[in-house]
Coordinates of C-alpha atoms and ligand atoms in Angstrom, one line a residue:
M1 CA -10.3 -13.1 6.1
R2 CA -7.4 -15.5 6.0
V3 CA -4.1 -14.2 7.4
Y4 CA -0.8 -15.8 6.8
Y5 CA 2.5 -15.3 8.7
D6 CA 6.1 -16.2 8.1
R7 CA 5.5 -19.7 9.5
D8 CA 3.0 -20.3 6.7
A9 CA 5.4 -19.3 3.9
D10 CA 8.4 -21.1 2.5
L11 CA 11.1 -18.3 2.3
N12 CA 13.4 -20.7 0.4
L13 CA 11.1 -20.6 -2.6
I14 CA 11.8 -16.9 -3.3
K15 CA 15.4 -17.4 -2.3
S16 CA 15.8 -20.0 -5.1
K17 CA 14.5 -17.6 -7.7
K18 CA 15.8 -14.8 -9.9
V19 CA 13.8 -11.7 -8.9
S20 CA 13.5 -8.7 -11.1
I21 CA 12.2 -5.5 -9.6
I22 CA 11.1 -3.1 -12.3
G23 CA 11.4 0.5 -11.0
Y24 CA 13.1 1.9 -7.9
G25 CA 10.7 4.4 -6.5
S26 CA 8.7 4.3 -3.3
Q27 CA 8.0 0.5 -3.5
G28 CA 10.8 -0.7 -5.7
F29 CA 13.5 0.6 -3.3
A30 CA 11.8 -1.2 -0.4
H31 CA 11.1 -4.5 -2.1
A32 CA 14.6 -4.9 -3.6
N33 CA 16.5 -4.1 -0.4
N34 CA 14.2 -6.2 1.8
L35 CA 14.4 -9.2 -0.5
K36 CA 18.2 -9.0 -0.6
E37 CA 18.4 -8.8 3.1
S38 CA 16.1 -11.8 3.4
G39 CA 18.6 -13.8 1.5
V40 CA 17.4 -13.6 -2.1
E41 CA 20.7 -13.5 -3.8
E42 CA 19.6 -12.9 -7.3
V43 CA 17.7 -9.6 -7.1
V44 CA 18.1 -7.2 -9.9
V45 CA 16.5 -3.8 -10.5
G46 CA 15.3 -2.9 -14.0
L47 CA 15.6 0.8 -14.8
R48 CA 15.0 2.9 -17.9
P49 CA 18.0 4.2 -19.8
G50 CA 19.7 7.2 -18.1
S51 CA 17.6 6.6 -14.9
T52 CA 18.5 8.9 -12.0
S53 CA 18.1 5.9 -9.7
T54 CA 21.1 4.0 -11.1
A55 CA 23.6 5.3 -8.6
K56 CA 21.2 4.7 -5.7
V57 CA 20.6 1.1 -6.7
E58 CA 24.3 0.4 -7.1
A59 CA 25.1 2.1 -3.8
A60 CA 22.7 -0.3 -2.2
G61 CA 24.8 -3.2 -3.6
L62 CA 22.1 -4.2 -6.1
T63 CA 22.5 -5.1 -9.7
V64 CA 21.1 -2.7 -12.3
M65 CA 19.8 -4.0 -15.7
D66 CA 17.9 -2.3 -18.4
I67 CA 14.2 -3.3 -18.2
E68 CA 14.3 -5.7 -21.1
E69 CA 17.3 -7.5 -19.7
A70 CA 15.6 -7.7 -16.3
A71 CA 12.4 -9.0 -17.8
R72 CA 14.4 -11.8 -19.5
F73 CA 16.3 -12.5 -16.3
G74 CA 13.5 -12.9 -13.8
D75 CA 11.6 -16.0 -12.6
V76 CA 9.5 -13.4 -10.8
V77 CA 9.1 -9.9 -12.3
M78 CA 7.6 -7.4 -10.0
M79 CA 6.1 -4.3 -11.7
L80 CA 6.9 -1.3 -9.6
T81 CA 6.7 1.5 -12.1
P82 CA 3.7 4.0 -11.8
D83 CA 0.4 2.4 -12.5
E84 CA -0.4 4.7 -15.4
L85 CA 2.7 3.5 -17.3
Q86 CA 2.5 -0.3 -16.7
R87 CA 0.2 -1.1 -19.6
Q88 CA 2.6 0.3 -22.1
L89 CA 5.7 -1.2 -20.4
Y90 CA 4.1 -4.6 -20.4
A91 CA 3.1 -4.4 -24.1
D92 CA 6.4 -3.0 -25.3
V93 CA 8.8 -5.0 -23.2
L94 CA 7.6 -7.6 -20.7
H95 CA 5.2 -9.4 -23.0
G96 CA 7.9 -10.3 -25.5
S97 CA 10.7 -10.8 -23.0
M98 CA 9.6 -12.6 -19.9
K99 CA 10.6 -16.3 -19.6
E100 CA 8.1 -19.0 -20.4
G101 CA 6.3 -19.9 -17.1
A102 CA 7.6 -17.0 -15.1
A103 CA 5.6 -15.0 -12.6
L104 CA 4.4 -11.4 -13.2
A105 CA 3.7 -9.6 -9.9
F106 CA 2.1 -6.4 -9.0
A107 CA 1.8 -4.2 -5.8
H108 CA -1.6 -2.8 -6.9
G109 CA -4.3 -4.5 -8.9
L110 CA -5.6 -1.7 -11.2
N111 CA -4.0 -2.8 -14.5
I112 CA -5.1 -6.5 -14.1
H113 CA -8.5 -5.9 -12.7
F114 CA -9.5 -3.4 -15.4
R115 CA -7.8 -5.5 -18.1
L116 CA -5.4 -2.8 -19.1
I117 CA -2.8 -5.6 -19.1
E118 CA -3.8 -9.1 -20.3
P119 CA -0.8 -11.2 -19.4
R120 CA 0.5 -14.1 -21.5
P121 CA -1.4 -17.3 -20.5
D122 CA 1.8 -19.1 -19.4
L123 CA 2.6 -16.5 -16.7
D124 CA 1.6 -16.8 -13.1
V125 CA 0.1 -13.5 -12.1
F126 CA -0.1 -12.5 -8.4
M127 CA -0.2 -9.4 -6.3
V128 CA 1.7 -8.6 -3.1
A129 CA 0.4 -5.1 -2.0
P130 CA 2.0 -3.7 1.1
K131 CA -0.5 -1.5 3.0
G132 CA 2.0 1.3 3.5
P133 CA 4.4 3.5 1.6
G134 CA 7.8 2.2 0.6
H135 CA 9.8 4.0 3.2
T136 CA 7.7 2.3 5.9
V137 CA 8.0 -1.1 4.2
R138 CA 11.7 -0.6 4.4
S139 CA 12.0 0.9 7.9
E140 CA 9.7 -1.6 9.6
Y141 CA 11.7 -4.4 8.0
Q142 CA 15.0 -2.9 9.2
R143 CA 13.8 -2.9 12.8
G144 CA 12.6 -6.5 12.6
G145 CA 8.9 -5.9 11.8
G146 CA 7.0 -5.6 8.6
V147 CA 4.0 -3.9 6.9
P148 CA 0.9 -6.1 6.4
C149 CA 0.5 -7.1 2.7
L150 CA -2.5 -8.1 0.6
L151 CA -2.0 -11.3 -1.5
A152 CA -4.1 -12.1 -4.5
L153 CA -3.9 -14.4 -7.5
A154 CA -5.1 -13.6 -11.0
S155 CA -3.6 -16.5 -12.9
D156 CA -1.9 -19.7 -11.7
P157 CA -0.8 -21.9 -14.6
S158 CA 2.1 -23.3 -12.6
G159 CA -0.2 -24.2 -9.7
N160 CA 2.4 -22.6 -7.5
A161 CA 1.5 -18.9 -7.7
K162 CA 0.2 -18.7 -4.2
E163 CA 3.2 -20.3 -2.6
I164 CA 5.5 -18.0 -4.6
G165 CA 3.4 -14.9 -3.6
L166 CA 3.5 -15.9 0.0
S167 CA 7.2 -16.4 -0.1
Y168 CA 7.7 -13.1 -1.8
A169 CA 5.5 -11.3 0.7
S170 CA 7.5 -13.0 3.5
G171 CA 10.7 -11.8 1.9
I172 CA 9.7 -8.2 2.0
G173 CA 8.7 -8.5 5.7
G174 CA 4.9 -8.9 5.3
G175 CA 4.9 -12.2 7.1
R176 CA 6.0 -10.6 10.3
A177 CA 2.8 -8.4 10.3
G178 CA 0.3 -10.5 8.4
I179 CA -0.4 -11.4 4.8
I180 CA -4.0 -11.1 4.0
E181 CA -5.5 -13.1 1.2
T182 CA -7.9 -11.1 -1.0
S183 CA -8.8 -10.7 -4.7
F184 CA -7.6 -8.2 -7.2
R185 CA -11.1 -6.6 -7.3
E186 CA -11.2 -6.2 -3.6
E187 CA -7.7 -4.7 -3.4
V188 CA -8.4 -2.2 -6.2
E189 CA -11.7 -1.1 -4.7
T190 CA -10.6 -0.7 -1.1
D191 CA -7.2 0.8 -2.1
L192 CA -8.6 3.4 -4.4
F193 CA -11.5 4.2 -2.1
G194 CA -9.2 4.5 0.9
E195 CA -6.8 6.8 -0.8
Q196 CA -9.5 9.0 -2.4
V197 CA -11.9 9.6 0.5
K198 CA -9.7 9.3 3.6
L199 CA -6.8 11.5 4.5
I200 CA -3.6 9.5 4.8
V201 CA -3.3 10.8 8.3
D202 CA -0.2 8.9 9.4
L203 CA 1.8 10.2 6.5
M204 CA 0.7 13.8 7.0
Y205 CA 1.8 13.4 10.6
E206 CA 5.2 12.3 9.6
G207 CA 6.1 14.7 6.9
G208 CA 3.3 17.1 6.0
I209 CA 1.1 17.1 3.0
A210 CA 3.8 17.5 0.3
N211 CA 5.8 14.6 1.6
M212 CA 2.7 12.5 1.9
R213 CA 2.0 13.1 -1.8
Y214 CA 5.5 12.3 -2.7
S215 CA 5.6 8.9 -1.1
I216 CA 2.1 7.7 -2.2
S217 CA 1.6 6.4 -5.8
N218 CA 0.7 8.7 -8.6
T219 CA -2.6 6.9 -8.7
A220 CA -3.3 7.9 -5.1
E221 CA -2.0 11.4 -5.7
Y222 CA -4.3 11.9 -8.7
G223 CA -7.2 10.6 -6.8
D224 CA -6.4 13.0 -4.0
Y225 CA -6.4 16.1 -6.3
T226 CA -9.5 15.1 -8.3
R227 CA -11.7 13.3 -5.7
G228 CA -10.6 15.1 -2.5
P229 CA -12.5 18.3 -3.6
R230 CA -15.7 16.2 -4.1
V231 CA -15.5 15.0 -0.5
I232 CA -14.6 18.4 1.0
D233 CA -16.6 20.7 -1.2
E234 CA -18.2 24.1 -0.7
G235 CA -21.0 22.5 1.3
T236 CA -18.5 20.9 3.7
R237 CA -16.7 24.2 4.1
E238 CA -20.0 26.0 4.9
R239 CA -20.9 23.4 7.5
M240 CA -17.4 23.7 9.0
K241 CA -17.9 27.5 9.3
T242 CA -21.1 26.9 11.3
I243 CA -19.2 24.6 13.6
L244 CA -16.5 27.3 14.1
A245 CA -19.3 29.8 14.8
D246 CA -20.8 27.6 17.4
I247 CA -17.4 27.3 19.1
Q248 CA -16.8 31.1 19.0
N249 CA -20.3 32.2 20.2
G250 CA -20.3 29.6 23.1
R251 CA -23.2 27.6 21.8
F252 CA -21.1 24.4 21.8
T253 CA -20.0 25.0 25.4
T254 CA -23.5 25.7 26.5
E255 CA -24.8 22.5 24.9
W256 CA -22.0 20.4 26.4
M257 CA -22.5 21.8 29.9
T258 CA -26.3 21.2 29.6
E259 CA -25.6 17.6 28.6
N260 CA -23.5 17.3 31.8
V261 CA -26.4 18.8 33.9
A262 CA -28.5 16.0 32.4
G263 CA -26.0 13.4 33.7
Q264 CA -24.4 12.9 30.2
A265 CA -27.4 10.6 29.3
S266 CA -27.2 11.1 25.5
F267 CA -23.4 11.3 25.6
K268 CA -23.1 7.9 27.2
A269 CA -25.7 6.4 24.8
M270 CA -23.7 7.7 21.8
R271 CA -20.5 6.4 23.3
A272 CA -22.0 2.9 23.7
R273 CA -23.3 2.9 20.1
A274 CA -19.9 4.0 18.7
A275 CA -18.1 1.3 20.6
E276 CA -20.3 -1.3 18.9
H277 CA -19.5 -0.1 15.4
P278 CA -17.8 -2.8 13.2
L279 CA -15.1 -0.3 12.3
E280 CA -13.8 -0.6 15.9
E281 CA -13.4 -4.3 15.6
V282 CA -11.7 -4.2 12.2
G283 CA -9.6 -1.2 13.3
E284 CA -8.3 -3.0 16.3
R285 CA -7.2 -6.0 14.2
L286 CA -5.5 -3.8 11.7
R287 CA -3.8 -1.6 14.3
A288 CA -2.4 -4.8 15.9
M289 CA -0.7 -5.5 12.6
M290 CA 0.7 -2.0 12.3
P291 CA 2.4 -1.1 15.5
W292 CA 4.1 2.0 14.1
I293 CA 0.7 3.8 13.8
T294 CA 0.1 3.3 17.6
E295 CA 3.6 4.5 18.4
A296 CA 3.2 7.6 16.3
R297 CA 0.0 8.4 18.2
L298 CA 1.7 7.8 21.6
V299 CA 4.6 10.0 20.7
D300 CA 2.2 12.7 19.6
R301 CA 0.2 12.6 22.7
S302 CA 3.2 12.9 24.9
K303 CA 3.9 16.3 23.3
N304 CA 0.6 17.6 24.6
Ligands
NDP1 P1 7.0 5.5 -8.0 O1 6.3 6.6 -8.7 O2 7.6 5.9 -6.7 O3 8.2 4.8 -8.9 C1 8.7 5.3 -9.9 C2 9.7 4.3 -10.5 O4 9.3 3.9 -11.8 C3 11.1 5.0 -10.6 O5 12.1 4.1 -10.4 C4 11.0 5.5 -12.1 O6 12.3 5.5 -12.7 C5 10.2 4.3 -12.7 N1 9.6 4.9 -14.0 C6 8.9 6.0 -14.1 N2 8.5 6.1 -15.4 C7 9.1 5.1 -16.1 C8 9.1 4.7 -17.4 N3 8.5 5.4 -18.3 N4 9.7 3.6 -17.8 C9 10.4 2.9 -16.9 N5 10.4 3.2 -15.5 C10 9.8 4.3 -15.2 O7 6.0 4.3 -7.8 P2 5.4 3.7 -6.5 O8 6.4 2.9 -5.8 O9 4.6 4.7 -5.8 O10 4.3 2.7 -7.2 C11 4.7 1.5 -7.8 C12 3.6 0.5 -7.7 O11 3.3 0.2 -6.3 C13 2.2 1.0 -8.2 O12 1.6 -0.1 -8.7 C14 1.5 1.5 -6.9 O13 0.1 1.5 -7.1 C15 2.0 0.4 -5.9 N6 1.9 0.8 -4.5 C16 2.5 2.0 -4.1 C17 2.4 2.4 -2.8 C18 3.0 3.6 -2.3 O14 2.8 3.9 -1.2 N7 3.7 4.4 -3.1 C19 1.8 1.5 -1.8 C20 1.3 0.2 -2.3 C21 1.4 -0.1 -3.6 P3 13.4 6.5 -12.4 O15 14.0 5.9 -11.1 O16 14.3 6.4 -13.6 O17 12.8 7.8 -12.2
MG2 MG1 -2.8 2.8 -4.0
MG3 MG1 4.6 9.5 -5.6

């Protein structure tokens, strides 16, 4: 796993370019504002006609264009509308409007990996996918940090796509935390798997389940509704009930005290095995890149 930092990126590259952010939702808001504050002077936000986000974008001091205008304007066009609408938007607007030799960028690989979008061959195609929701990408940047990003290339006719991607990732703060080089396939599989089978615990911590669902992508939210019940199904609920029963009838306590009478032999063995699990090693590396997770945990413990 290759990890890049700000020192490996040339921020001036993205500063020299016209950057069009399409959409101003969870990610669009964070990318546009972070890039602007990193010194990218020509950042515009492409919005649909009558968008309710227009006033917010203008209040942030950013330029609003309609999407076609933004597509024509950008040397780099970052697609930050919902995944399920990107194919249509590319076909209807971007395909015919983007500049020859421009770069088309994504924050998630689904549409490219599954060939829902087949970009024009003259376009560089890269992904900068922050591993956090937009409000965290923004707030970490504002306090001088950043959210780790995945970087991947799908197409590199200019020969410069990686440099541009690194520079973009650095501009949104990713280079302060770590920019991890990966592939579209790997990002898609790990991202969808992560959001469908694991609870997004830190977001639930912050704002409860409803807020968690608001700040994640529609793709993640749909995966949550449709796949979540296949992870936690009737069988899981039944097993949870037997665990609760064991607590209530004292069986758990009896077992645990007996383990202690035996000098915690099997407890210590299980602890040693758990510490050797590869998840621990990977987890430690990732947590080092995401200090706010550790802080949330510390704050929460202090309440107990
Ligand atoms: P949001 O759902 O928050 O963004 C919605 C934006 O898209 C809004 O500005 C909205 O416009 C605009 N939009 C919606 N429908 C249309 C349409 N028909 N035509 C034009 N614009 C439209 O998206 P996210 O930020 O969640 O996701 C964007 C990308 O980032 C996705 O690829 C996602 O997978 C990826 N991603 C998301 C993460 C997250 O935590 N949310 C994390 C990492 C990657 P309006 O303002 O007018 O309503
Ligand atoms: Mg996702
Ligand atoms: Mg959402």
